[in-house]
Structures are given as C-alpha cells and as structure tokens.
CSV table of C-alpha atoms (C1' of nucleotides) in Angstrom, one decimal:
chain,number,residue,atom,x,y,z
A,1,UNK,CA,69.2,50.1,93.2
A,2,UNK,CA,69.5,48.2,96.4
A,3,UNK,CA,72.8,49.9,97.8
A,4,UNK,CA,72.9,46.9,100.3
A,5,UNK,CA,74.5,44.9,97.8
A,6,UNK,CA,78.1,44.5,96.2
A,7,UNK,CA,78.4,47.2,94.2
A,8,UNK,CA,78.5,44.9,90.5
A,9,UNK,CA,82.0,44.9,88.1
A,10,UNK,CA,80.4,47.9,86.4
A,11,UNK,CA,80.6,49.6,89.9
A,12,UNK,CA,83.5,48.6,90.7
A,13,UNK,CA,85.6,49.4,87.4
A,14,UNK,CA,84.2,53.1,87.7
A,15,UNK,CA,85.8,53.3,91.2
A,16,UNK,CA,89.0,52.8,89.8
A,17,UNK,CA,89.1,54.6,86.8
A,18,UNK,CA,88.3,57.5,88.9
A,19,UNK,CA,90.7,56.3,91.6
A,20,UNK,CA,93.7,55.6,89.1
A,21,UNK,CA,92.6,59.1,87.7
A,22,UNK,CA,92.9,60.7,91.3
A,23,UNK,CA,96.6,59.5,91.6
A,24,UNK,CA,97.5,59.7,88.1
A,25,UNK,CA,96.2,63.8,88.5
A,26,UNK,CA,98.5,64.3,91.5
A,27,UNK,CA,101.6,62.4,91.1
A,28,UNK,CA,101.5,64.4,87.7
A,29,UNK,CA,101.0,67.8,89.9
A,30,UNK,CA,103.5,66.8,92.8
A,31,UNK,CA,106.3,66.0,90.0
A,32,UNK,CA,105.5,68.5,87.0
A,33,UNK,CA,103.2,71.5,88.4
A,34,UNK,CA,99.7,72.0,88.2
A,35,UNK,CA,99.6,74.4,85.1
A,36,UNK,CA,102.2,72.3,83.2
A,37,UNK,CA,100.1,68.9,83.6
A,38,UNK,CA,97.6,68.9,80.8
A,39,UNK,CA,94.4,66.9,81.5
A,40,UNK,CA,94.9,64.6,78.3
A,41,UNK,CA,98.4,63.5,80.6
A,42,UNK,CA,96.5,62.0,83.0
A,43,UNK,CA,94.4,61.1,80.8
A,44,UNK,CA,96.7,59.4,78.6
A,45,UNK,CA,97.9,57.7,81.8
A,46,UNK,CA,95.3,56.0,82.9
A,47,UNK,CA,94.9,55.1,78.8
A,48,UNK,CA,91.2,56.5,78.7
A,49,UNK,CA,89.9,59.4,76.6
A,50,UNK,CA,90.7,63.2,77.6
A,51,UNK,CA,86.6,63.2,77.7
A,52,UNK,CA,86.2,60.0,79.9
A,53,UNK,CA,88.3,62.5,82.5
A,54,UNK,CA,85.8,65.0,82.3
A,55,UNK,CA,83.2,62.5,82.3
A,56,UNK,CA,84.6,62.2,86.5
A,57,UNK,CA,85.7,65.3,86.8
A,58,UNK,CA,83.5,68.9,86.7
A,59,UNK,CA,87.8,70.0,86.1
A,60,UNK,CA,91.3,70.1,86.4
A,61,UNK,CA,90.7,71.7,89.6
A,62,UNK,CA,88.1,69.6,91.1
A,63,UNK,CA,90.7,66.1,90.2
A,64,UNK,CA,93.2,68.2,92.1
A,65,UNK,CA,90.9,68.6,95.2
A,66,UNK,CA,89.5,65.7,95.4
A,67,UNK,CA,91.5,63.9,98.1
A,68,UNK,CA,91.6,67.0,100.6
A,69,UNK,CA,87.7,66.6,100.0
A,70,UNK,CA,87.8,63.3,100.9
A,71,UNK,CA,89.6,64.9,104.0
A,72,UNK,CA,87.1,67.7,104.1
A,73,UNK,CA,84.4,65.1,104.3
A,74,UNK,CA,86.0,62.8,106.8
A,75,UNK,CA,86.5,66.0,109.3
A,76,UNK,CA,82.3,66.1,108.8
A,77,UNK,CA,81.8,62.9,109.6
A,78,UNK,CA,83.7,63.9,112.7
A,79,UNK,CA,81.9,66.8,113.4
A,80,UNK,CA,78.4,64.7,113.9
A,81,UNK,CA,79.9,62.5,115.8
A,82,UNK,CA,80.7,64.7,118.5
A,83,UNK,CA,78.5,64.4,121.8
A,84,UNK,CA,75.5,67.5,121.9
A,85,UNK,CA,76.2,68.1,125.2
A,86,UNK,CA,79.6,69.6,124.2
A,87,UNK,CA,80.2,73.4,123.2
A,88,UNK,CA,80.9,74.4,120.1
A,89,UNK,CA,84.0,75.2,119.3
A,90,UNK,CA,85.1,72.3,121.9
A,91,UNK,CA,82.9,69.9,119.1
A,92,UNK,CA,84.6,72.0,116.3
A,93,UNK,CA,88.2,71.1,117.8
A,94,UNK,CA,87.9,67.6,118.8
A,95,UNK,CA,86.5,67.2,115.9
A,96,UNK,CA,89.8,68.0,113.8
A,97,UNK,CA,91.7,66.7,116.2
A,98,UNK,CA,89.5,63.3,116.2
A,99,UNK,CA,89.2,63.5,111.9
A,100,UNK,CA,92.6,63.6,112.0
A,101,UNK,CA,93.6,60.8,113.6
A,102,UNK,CA,92.1,58.4,111.4
A,103,UNK,CA,92.6,60.6,108.2
A,104,UNK,CA,95.5,57.3,107.0
A,105,UNK,CA,93.1,55.0,106.7
A,106,UNK,CA,90.7,57.4,104.6
A,107,UNK,CA,93.1,58.9,102.4
A,108,UNK,CA,94.8,55.5,102.3
A,109,UNK,CA,91.9,54.3,99.9
A,110,UNK,CA,92.7,56.6,97.5
A,111,UNK,CA,96.0,57.9,97.6
A,112,UNK,CA,99.3,57.5,99.9
A,113,UNK,CA,98.9,59.7,102.3
A,114,UNK,CA,103.0,61.4,101.8
A,115,UNK,CA,101.1,61.9,98.1
A,116,UNK,CA,97.7,63.7,100.0
A,117,UNK,CA,100.2,66.1,102.5
A,118,UNK,CA,102.4,67.0,99.3
A,119,UNK,CA,99.4,67.9,97.0
A,120,UNK,CA,98.5,70.7,100.0
A,121,UNK,CA,102.2,72.7,98.8
A,122,UNK,CA,100.7,72.0,95.1
A,123,UNK,CA,97.7,74.2,96.1
A,124,UNK,CA,99.0,76.7,97.9
A,125,UNK,CA,101.1,78.1,95.7
A,126,UNK,CA,99.0,77.7,93.0
A,127,UNK,CA,96.4,80.5,92.3
A,128,UNK,CA,93.6,79.4,90.3
A,129,UNK,CA,94.2,75.8,92.7
A,130,UNK,CA,94.3,78.1,95.7
A,131,UNK,CA,91.2,80.1,94.4
A,132,UNK,CA,89.0,76.9,93.9
A,133,UNK,CA,90.4,75.2,97.6
A,134,UNK,CA,89.0,78.7,99.3
A,135,UNK,CA,85.6,78.5,97.9
A,136,UNK,CA,85.5,75.1,98.3
A,137,UNK,CA,86.2,75.8,101.8
A,138,UNK,CA,83.2,78.6,101.9
A,139,UNK,CA,80.5,75.9,101.6
A,140,UNK,CA,81.5,73.3,104.2
A,141,UNK,CA,81.5,76.4,106.7
A,142,UNK,CA,77.9,77.1,105.5
A,143,UNK,CA,77.1,72.7,105.8
A,144,UNK,CA,79.0,72.8,109.8
A,145,UNK,CA,77.4,76.1,110.3
A,146,UNK,CA,73.7,74.9,110.1
A,147,UNK,CA,75.2,70.8,111.5
A,148,UNK,CA,76.0,73.8,114.6
A,149,UNK,CA,73.0,75.5,114.4
A,150,UNK,CA,70.8,72.4,114.3
A,151,UNK,CA,73.2,70.8,117.3
A,152,UNK,CA,71.9,73.4,119.8
A,153,UNK,CA,68.2,73.7,118.4
A,154,UNK,CA,68.5,76.9,116.8
A,155,UNK,CA,67.8,79.0,113.6
A,156,UNK,CA,70.5,79.9,110.9
A,157,UNK,CA,69.2,82.1,109.4
A,158,UNK,CA,67.8,84.2,112.4
A,159,UNK,CA,70.8,83.5,115.0
A,160,UNK,CA,74.1,85.1,113.9
A,161,UNK,CA,76.2,82.9,116.2
A,162,UNK,CA,76.8,79.5,113.7
A,163,UNK,CA,77.5,81.4,111.3
A,164,UNK,CA,79.9,83.8,112.5
A,165,UNK,CA,81.9,80.5,115.1
A,166,UNK,CA,82.1,78.9,111.9
A,167,UNK,CA,83.4,81.4,110.4
A,168,UNK,CA,85.9,82.1,113.1
A,169,UNK,CA,87.2,78.3,113.6
A,170,UNK,CA,87.5,78.5,110.0
A,171,UNK,CA,89.1,81.7,109.6
A,172,UNK,CA,92.2,80.2,111.8
A,173,UNK,CA,92.3,77.0,110.2
A,174,UNK,CA,93.1,77.8,106.7
A,175,UNK,CA,95.2,80.4,108.6
A,176,UNK,CA,97.3,77.0,110.2
A,177,UNK,CA,97.1,75.0,107.3
A,178,UNK,CA,98.3,78.3,105.2
A,179,UNK,CA,101.7,78.6,107.2
A,180,UNK,CA,102.5,75.1,107.7
A,181,UNK,CA,102.1,74.5,104.4
A,182,UNK,CA,104.8,77.5,103.8
A,183,UNK,CA,106.7,75.8,106.8
A,184,UNK,CA,109.8,73.0,107.2
A,185,UNK,CA,108.2,70.8,108.7
A,186,UNK,CA,105.6,68.8,106.5
A,187,UNK,CA,103.4,66.1,109.9
A,188,UNK,CA,100.2,65.6,110.3
A,189,UNK,CA,102.2,66.5,114.3
A,190,UNK,CA,103.1,70.3,113.4
A,191,UNK,CA,100.2,71.0,111.7
A,192,UNK,CA,98.6,69.7,114.5
A,193,UNK,CA,100.2,71.5,116.8
A,194,UNK,CA,99.8,74.5,115.3
A,195,UNK,CA,96.6,74.7,114.6
A,196,UNK,CA,96.0,74.2,118.3
A,197,UNK,CA,98.0,77.0,119.6
A,198,UNK,CA,96.9,79.2,117.1
A,199,UNK,CA,92.7,77.8,118.6
A,200,UNK,CA,94.1,78.9,121.2
A,201,UNK,CA,95.1,82.4,120.4
A,202,UNK,CA,91.4,83.4,119.2
A,203,UNK,CA,90.8,85.0,123.0
A,204,UNK,CA,94.3,86.9,123.1
A,205,UNK,CA,94.0,88.1,119.4
A,206,UNK,CA,90.1,89.8,120.5
A,207,UNK,CA,91.0,91.6,124.6
A,208,UNK,CA,91.0,94.9,123.1
A,209,UNK,CA,94.5,95.5,124.9
A,210,UNK,CA,97.3,93.6,123.4
A,211,UNK,CA,100.3,94.7,125.4
A,212,UNK,CA,98.3,94.5,128.8
A,213,UNK,CA,98.7,91.2,128.1
B,1,UNK,CA,110.5,109.4,84.4
B,2,UNK,CA,109.0,112.0,87.1
B,3,UNK,CA,105.8,110.9,88.8
B,4,UNK,CA,104.5,114.2,89.7
B,5,UNK,CA,104.1,116.0,86.0
B,6,UNK,CA,100.9,115.1,84.8
B,7,UNK,CA,100.6,112.2,82.9
B,8,UNK,CA,101.1,112.6,78.9
B,9,UNK,CA,98.7,112.3,76.6
B,10,UNK,CA,99.6,108.6,76.3
B,11,UNK,CA,99.2,107.5,79.5
B,12,UNK,CA,96.1,109.8,79.7
B,13,UNK,CA,94.8,107.0,77.3
B,14,UNK,CA,95.8,104.4,78.3
B,15,UNK,CA,93.6,104.7,82.1
B,16,UNK,CA,90.9,105.7,79.7
B,17,UNK,CA,91.2,102.2,77.7
B,18,UNK,CA,91.0,100.8,80.9
B,19,UNK,CA,88.1,102.3,82.4
B,20,UNK,CA,86.2,101.9,79.6
B,21,UNK,CA,87.2,98.2,79.5
B,22,UNK,CA,86.3,97.8,83.2
B,23,UNK,CA,83.3,99.7,82.7
B,24,UNK,CA,81.7,97.6,79.6
B,25,UNK,CA,83.0,95.1,81.5
B,26,UNK,CA,80.9,94.5,84.5
B,27,UNK,CA,77.8,96.1,82.6
B,28,UNK,CA,78.0,92.5,80.3
B,29,UNK,CA,78.7,90.8,83.1
B,30,UNK,CA,75.6,92.2,85.3
B,31,UNK,CA,73.3,92.1,82.3
B,32,UNK,CA,74.1,89.1,80.6
B,33,UNK,CA,76.1,86.8,83.3
B,34,UNK,CA,79.7,86.3,84.0
B,35,UNK,CA,80.1,83.3,81.7
B,36,UNK,CA,77.8,84.6,79.1
B,37,UNK,CA,79.9,87.2,78.5
B,38,UNK,CA,83.1,86.8,76.0
B,39,UNK,CA,86.7,88.4,75.9
B,40,UNK,CA,86.0,89.7,72.2
B,41,UNK,CA,82.7,90.7,72.7
B,42,UNK,CA,84.5,93.3,75.9
B,43,UNK,CA,86.7,94.4,73.5
B,44,UNK,CA,84.0,95.0,70.5
B,45,UNK,CA,82.4,97.1,72.9
B,46,UNK,CA,85.6,99.8,73.5
B,47,UNK,CA,86.8,99.3,70.1
B,48,UNK,CA,89.8,97.0,71.3
B,49,UNK,CA,91.8,94.1,70.1
B,50,UNK,CA,91.4,91.5,72.6
B,51,UNK,CA,94.4,91.0,72.3
B,52,UNK,CA,94.8,94.9,74.6
B,53,UNK,CA,92.4,93.4,76.9
B,54,UNK,CA,94.8,91.0,78.0
B,55,UNK,CA,97.2,94.2,78.1
B,56,UNK,CA,95.7,95.7,79.8
B,57,UNK,CA,93.8,92.1,82.7
B,58,UNK,CA,96.0,89.3,83.3
B,59,UNK,CA,91.9,87.6,82.1
B,60,UNK,CA,88.6,87.8,83.0
B,61,UNK,CA,88.4,87.3,86.0
B,62,UNK,CA,90.5,90.5,86.8
B,63,UNK,CA,88.8,92.9,84.8
B,64,UNK,CA,85.3,91.1,87.0
B,65,UNK,CA,87.5,92.1,90.1
B,66,UNK,CA,88.6,95.6,88.8
B,67,UNK,CA,86.5,97.5,91.1
B,68,UNK,CA,86.1,96.1,94.1
B,69,UNK,CA,89.3,95.7,94.0
B,70,UNK,CA,89.0,99.5,94.3
B,71,UNK,CA,87.2,99.3,97.4
B,72,UNK,CA,89.8,96.4,98.8
B,73,UNK,CA,92.4,99.5,98.8
B,74,UNK,CA,91.0,102.2,99.5
B,75,UNK,CA,89.5,99.8,103.3
B,76,UNK,CA,93.5,99.8,103.7
B,77,UNK,CA,94.4,102.7,103.7
B,78,UNK,CA,91.6,103.8,105.9
B,79,UNK,CA,93.0,101.8,108.4
B,80,UNK,CA,96.3,102.6,107.7
B,81,UNK,CA,94.7,106.2,109.2
B,82,UNK,CA,93.4,104.9,111.9
B,83,UNK,CA,95.4,106.7,115.2
B,84,UNK,CA,97.8,104.0,116.4
B,85,UNK,CA,96.8,104.0,120.0
B,86,UNK,CA,93.6,102.3,118.7
B,87,UNK,CA,93.2,98.6,119.4
B,88,UNK,CA,93.5,96.5,116.8
B,89,UNK,CA,89.8,95.2,116.3
B,90,UNK,CA,88.8,98.5,117.3
B,91,UNK,CA,90.9,100.2,114.1
B,92,UNK,CA,89.2,96.9,111.9
B,93,UNK,CA,86.1,98.7,112.9
B,94,UNK,CA,86.2,102.0,112.6
B,95,UNK,CA,88.3,101.0,109.2
B,96,UNK,CA,85.4,99.1,107.4
B,97,UNK,CA,83.0,102.2,108.4
B,98,UNK,CA,85.4,105.0,107.3
B,99,UNK,CA,86.1,103.3,104.6
B,100,UNK,CA,82.4,103.4,102.8
B,101,UNK,CA,81.8,106.7,104.1
B,102,UNK,CA,83.6,108.0,101.2
B,103,UNK,CA,83.5,105.1,99.2
B,104,UNK,CA,81.6,107.5,97.1
B,105,UNK,CA,84.6,109.1,95.3
B,106,UNK,CA,86.7,106.1,95.2
B,107,UNK,CA,84.6,103.9,92.8
B,108,UNK,CA,82.5,106.6,91.4
B,109,UNK,CA,85.9,107.8,88.8
B,110,UNK,CA,85.8,104.7,87.9
B,111,UNK,CA,81.4,103.0,87.2
B,112,UNK,CA,79.1,103.8,88.6
B,113,UNK,CA,78.2,103.1,92.3
B,114,UNK,CA,75.0,101.2,91.5
B,115,UNK,CA,77.3,99.2,89.2
B,116,UNK,CA,79.7,98.4,91.8
B,117,UNK,CA,77.0,97.4,93.6
B,118,UNK,CA,75.4,94.7,91.0
B,119,UNK,CA,78.3,93.1,90.7
B,120,UNK,CA,78.7,91.7,94.3
B,121,UNK,CA,75.6,89.7,93.7
B,122,UNK,CA,77.4,88.3,90.5
B,123,UNK,CA,80.1,87.4,92.2
B,124,UNK,CA,78.9,85.8,95.0
B,125,UNK,CA,76.1,83.4,92.7
B,126,UNK,CA,79.3,82.9,89.3
B,127,UNK,CA,81.7,79.9,91.3
B,128,UNK,CA,84.7,80.7,89.4
B,129,UNK,CA,84.3,85.2,89.8
B,130,UNK,CA,83.4,83.6,94.0
B,131,UNK,CA,86.6,81.7,94.5
B,132,UNK,CA,88.9,84.4,92.5
B,133,UNK,CA,87.9,86.8,94.9
B,134,UNK,CA,88.3,85.0,98.4
B,135,UNK,CA,92.1,84.4,97.0
B,136,UNK,CA,92.3,88.1,96.5
B,137,UNK,CA,91.0,88.6,99.6
B,138,UNK,CA,93.1,86.2,101.7
B,139,UNK,CA,96.2,88.1,100.1
B,140,UNK,CA,94.4,91.3,101.8
B,141,UNK,CA,94.2,89.5,104.7
B,142,UNK,CA,98.2,88.7,104.7
B,143,UNK,CA,99.0,92.2,104.3
B,144,UNK,CA,96.7,93.6,106.9
B,145,UNK,CA,98.1,91.4,109.3
B,146,UNK,CA,101.5,93.2,109.0
B,147,UNK,CA,99.9,95.8,109.1
B,148,UNK,CA,98.8,95.3,112.2
B,149,UNK,CA,101.2,94.0,113.4
B,150,UNK,CA,103.1,97.0,112.6
B,151,UNK,CA,101.0,99.4,114.0
B,152,UNK,CA,101.4,96.8,117.2
B,153,UNK,CA,105.4,96.8,117.1
B,154,UNK,CA,105.7,93.4,117.0
B,155,UNK,CA,106.9,90.0,114.3
B,156,UNK,CA,104.6,88.5,112.3
B,157,UNK,CA,106.0,85.6,112.7
B,158,UNK,CA,106.5,84.6,115.5
B,159,UNK,CA,103.3,86.4,117.0
B,160,UNK,CA,99.9,84.4,116.3
B,161,UNK,CA,97.9,87.3,117.8
B,162,UNK,CA,98.1,90.1,114.1
B,163,UNK,CA,97.0,86.4,111.6
B,164,UNK,CA,94.3,85.4,114.0
B,165,UNK,CA,92.8,88.7,115.0
B,166,UNK,CA,92.5,89.2,110.6
B,167,UNK,CA,91.3,85.8,110.6
B,168,UNK,CA,88.4,86.1,112.7
B,169,UNK,CA,87.5,89.6,111.9
B,170,UNK,CA,88.2,88.6,107.8
B,171,UNK,CA,85.7,85.5,108.2
B,172,UNK,CA,83.1,87.6,109.6
B,173,UNK,CA,83.3,90.2,106.5
B,174,UNK,CA,82.7,87.4,104.0
B,175,UNK,CA,79.9,86.1,106.3
B,176,UNK,CA,77.6,89.7,105.5
B,177,UNK,CA,79.3,89.8,102.1
B,178,UNK,CA,77.4,87.0,101.6
B,179,UNK,CA,74.1,87.3,102.7
B,180,UNK,CA,74.3,90.7,102.3
B,181,UNK,CA,74.6,89.8,98.7
B,182,UNK,CA,71.9,86.9,98.9
B,183,UNK,CA,69.5,89.3,100.5
B,184,UNK,CA,66.8,92.0,99.7
B,185,UNK,CA,68.1,95.5,100.9
B,186,UNK,CA,71.4,96.3,98.6
B,187,UNK,CA,72.0,99.7,100.0
B,188,UNK,CA,75.4,100.8,101.6
B,189,UNK,CA,73.6,101.1,104.9
B,190,UNK,CA,72.7,97.3,104.8
B,191,UNK,CA,75.6,95.8,104.7
B,192,UNK,CA,77.2,98.9,107.4
B,193,UNK,CA,74.3,97.5,110.1
B,194,UNK,CA,74.4,93.9,109.3
B,195,UNK,CA,78.5,93.7,109.6
B,196,UNK,CA,78.3,96.2,112.6
B,197,UNK,CA,75.3,93.6,113.8
B,198,UNK,CA,77.3,90.5,113.2
B,199,UNK,CA,81.0,91.7,114.9
B,200,UNK,CA,79.5,92.4,118.2
B,201,UNK,CA,78.5,88.6,117.7
B,202,UNK,CA,81.6,87.2,118.2
B,203,UNK,CA,82.1,87.4,121.7
B,204,UNK,CA,78.4,85.7,121.8
B,205,UNK,CA,79.7,83.2,119.8
B,206,UNK,CA,83.4,82.5,121.6
B,207,UNK,CA,81.0,82.0,124.2
B,208,UNK,CA,81.8,78.3,125.6
B,209,UNK,CA,78.0,77.9,126.5
B,210,UNK,CA,75.0,79.6,124.2
B,211,UNK,CA,71.9,78.6,125.5
B,212,UNK,CA,72.8,80.4,129.6
B,213,UNK,CA,73.3,83.3,126.8
C,1,DA,C1',111.0,117.2,61.1
C,2,DG,C1',112.9,112.4,62.1
C,3,DG,C1',114.3,108.5,65.2
C,4,DC,C1',113.3,105.9,69.7
C,5,DT,C1',110.1,103.3,72.0
C,6,DA,C1',105.9,102.5,74.1
C,7,DA,C1',101.2,100.7,72.5
C,8,DT,C1',98.4,97.9,69.4
C,9,DG,C1',96.4,94.6,66.0
C,10,DA,C1',96.7,90.7,63.4
C,11,DC,C1',97.8,86.1,63.2
C,12,DA,C1',98.3,81.0,64.6
C,13,DG,C1',98.1,78.5,68.4
C,14,DC,C1',97.7,75.5,72.5
C,15,DC,C1',94.2,74.2,76.2
C,16,DG,C1',90.4,73.2,79.2
C,17,DC,C1',85.8,71.9,78.2
C,18,DT,C1',81.0,70.4,75.5
C,19,DG,C1',77.9,68.2,72.3
C,20,DA,C1',76.8,65.0,69.0
C,21,DC,C1',76.8,60.2,68.3
C,22,DA,C1',78.7,56.0,67.5
C,23,DG,C1',80.5,51.7,69.2
C,24,DT,C1',81.7,48.6,73.2
C,25,DT,C1',80.7,46.2,77.0
C,26,DG,C1',78.6,45.5,81.5
C,27,DA,C1',73.3,43.6,83.1
C,28,DC,C1',69.4,41.6,83.6
C,29,DA,C1',65.4,38.4,81.6
C,30,DA,C1',63.7,35.5,78.7
D,1,DT,C1',72.6,30.9,76.3
D,2,DT,C1',71.2,34.6,74.2
D,3,DG,C1',68.8,38.9,73.1
D,4,DT,C1',68.1,42.9,75.0
D,5,DC,C1',69.3,47.2,76.8
D,6,DA,C1',71.5,51.0,79.8
D,7,DA,C1',75.8,52.3,80.8
D,8,DC,C1',79.6,53.5,79.8
D,9,DT,C1',83.4,54.7,76.1
D,10,DG,C1',85.9,57.0,72.0
D,11,DT,C1',86.5,60.0,68.9
D,12,DC,C1',85.8,64.2,66.5
D,13,DA,C1',84.2,69.2,66.1
D,14,DG,C1',84.0,73.6,68.5
D,15,DC,C1',84.1,77.6,71.3
D,16,DG,C1',86.2,80.2,74.3
D,17,DG,C1',90.2,81.9,77.3
D,18,DC,C1',95.1,83.3,76.9
D,19,DT,C1',99.5,83.7,74.7
D,20,DG,C1',103.6,84.7,71.6
D,21,DT,C1',105.1,86.8,67.7
D,22,DC,C1',105.5,90.4,64.0
D,23,DA,C1',104.7,94.2,61.8
D,24,DT,C1',102.1,98.7,62.6
D,25,DT,C1',100.8,102.6,64.4
D,26,DA,C1',100.8,107.0,67.4
D,27,DG,C1',103.6,109.8,71.0
D,28,DC,C1',107.6,111.3,73.1
D,29,DC,C1',111.7,113.9,73.0
D,30,DT,C1',116.0,116.1,70.6
DNA sequence: AGGCTAATGACAGCCGCTGACAGTTGACAA
DNA sequence: TTGTCAACTGTCAGCGGCTGTCATTAGCCT
C-alpha cells in the first residue's frame, strides 16, 4: 500500500506489459493502419491473450491514444507549475511551450518520440480515432478550466470566463494540430511555430473589420 | 435524372423508411439509452431487416446524429444567407439566432422537436456519441471557415483568421451546448440566452487581467 | 406485358468487447 | 521455506456492430 516503496516485481511486470502493448499497438497502427490492425494481432505481438489486452485498455482506441494522453497530462502539469500571477492566457501559452521542451523525456519512457509523432497522423486521418481524441480533449478542457478558475479565485460555475478562455485556446490548438499533421514539416519545432503564429491571430480574427487591418 | 420532376414512388418510399428509422431510433435511444438499444430493435420497430438499416446509415451513431445534422445544415444555410458586408463574427452570431428561429419547421419534418431536444442529453451523456458529434462538428467548422474566407475574399490556406475565428466561435458554442444540456431549463430560449451571454464573454475572457475588470 | 434495375431480405462471417471460471504466479506471514 | 491469499492471466462462450454475397422482390420504362 505504501506508494513510496519501490514497486515490487508484480507491479513492474504489469508496467512492462502495458508499455509493450502500447509500443506494439502504435507500431502496427502506424504501419498498417488502425482499422487494419486487430486486437488479436497486438496481443499476439506481445504474447498475451486478447483478454489481457482488454484488462489494460478500455478498448482499441484507448491503446491508440495512450501516448497522446501522456503528453496531455504532461502539459496540464506544466500549466500547474506556471506562476499564479500570470494572466490566464499567458499561462496557457507558456505552459504549451514549456511542455514541448520536456516532452521528449516523458514520452520516450514508453515509446520512441518518432512513433508518438507519427501516431498523430493516424489519429487525424482515422475518423473513429479522431472522434475519441476530440472527446478526450474536451474533458481536458474542463479540467483546465477548473484549474484556471482556481488560479484566479473564481467559481467555474458562475463566471463564464475560465471555460470561454479555455475553449478559445483549445480551439486554436486543435486547428494547429490538424494543419500540422496534414503538412510536410513534421517536427515539434514546426508545430511550436504554427501554434505561436495562430495564437497571435486570435486578436485579429476577432476584430470587427478584417479588411481595414 | 431530372431533379425537378416530382420523386417517384420508389424515392418516396425510401424517404419514408429513412425517416421512420430515425424516429424509431431516437425514440428508443431517448427512452432506454443508446447502448441499451440494439440495431436489431430499431430495424424491428420499422419492420425492416438489420441489413437494410445499414444501407441507410453508416452505423448506429449515424442514425443517432441524423437530426442534429439536419439542424447543423440548416445553420450553415442561414450563414450563407447573411449579407456579405457583415463582419464575420457578427454573421456567425446572427446566423445562429436566425437558425433557431426557423429550426422548428426543418426538424419537425422528420422528428418531433421535443425528441430532437431530448436527444441532445443522450449525445452529451454517451461518450461514443459525444465523440462522433464532436468529430462531425470539426468538419462543419472547416466548411464554415471556407465559407467565411470566401465572404471576405481570402484564401483559407494562407490567412489563418477564418479558421481561428470559426474555432473560437465553435468552441464557445460547444461549451454552451454542454452546459445547457446539463442544466434544468431545456428550452431553445434557454440555449439562445446562454449562447448570447457566453459569446459576450469572449472579449473579457481574452483580457490580460481579469481582476481589474 | 415484359425486361431492366434498384431495393430488400436472408445468411454467413469477422471483429470488438464482456462475463465467467479455472489455472498460475507474485506477496507476505508463520 | 513453505503455505496461504490475492492478483493476474488464459480459455471459452457469447453478444452486438458491421460487411460481403446472393437470391428475391418491386418500382420503372418502353
């Protein structure tokens, strides 16, 4: 029960199995495609039964999004670490940049970064996966909205601004993710630059008259 | 081939079958829940084979979202009808309001409005349905971004503003849909008021310092 | 009326996913 | 060390979503 004690053999074995399943899944998804890969194949690649796969993951989607979830959690942690006096949108923006700086170490513990990046294309081009990803994104947005509200000492249920700000931010992030995964330059730097540029366009986009600018 | 000619018996029959399937599906979904309803049940309620159901709908989800798709298309049409000199966000905002004014006639041709509204709660509370809905929403956003770009005489691939503006707008819309479907007042008026109030909060939410306001 | 084609039903089968039960293996104390 | 308990796993059976195939039915057109 002691969470400080080093995990025993059983725990380590579980972690290894889970990681191996994620790696095998992503490898197969990125090479043959998501729909073309069966759960039996993934399980066989790790030499466990199909039943065991479903004990580790709620479904095929869950395994496919495992690495992205890691990254998202990492980003949320980065946000929590931002100083409280920062303005909400500034904190969000910097948290994303901070998150990318250290993303490598977090992701690499489970899958190669390159596999993680390639998986983005698969998600974006597989309808059912994209759907699951978007749903998970809205859950994250709610979580972040509460975090922002807390920072500012507001009640998320009476003040609309936390949820609105996060929705705006999240909307732009998703646009950039989509454009990035559809483009040629598939580097983290490219995504970083794109996000930065698009966040700068929120003001102009909300201006009443675009032609005068 | 002539699309002006009144549709023949075959075409009318198809339309009736499709509408009947949607009605039966929504009725069952809203009463017993989405997961608890099988495709066989829906097909049986309309007295067609399960195979026929899948000839009309790509999947169970597709039938569940059929009414909402109608409404979304109606909204897009309302947007196209807005005068071109209107500012983008103003056009979007008014299109939503216009859309609701005439939503009744559009939806009622297939399902009772009340069923359509109740279906929102089912979508919002059923993970897999919500996911599908969100995916469909992003497709709509892309479509609207192109529409806005055209209005303003811009290239959607070089000027970020259309997509950013639509992402912001869409983000707020989805927040209000969620809060509305989770709340008590389940009327169109309540949703209209909520949307209006939240759109007004975009400016404040983007302000650098919330505490001074 | 009769031929053509679209729509349907019936059947078989794959795959994702779950419940139930039995076997195995790490954890922990005597 | 050993025995007990709990956790983890494999096997099997089965449901439901979904698709391909083929024979049958029913609207369309001359």
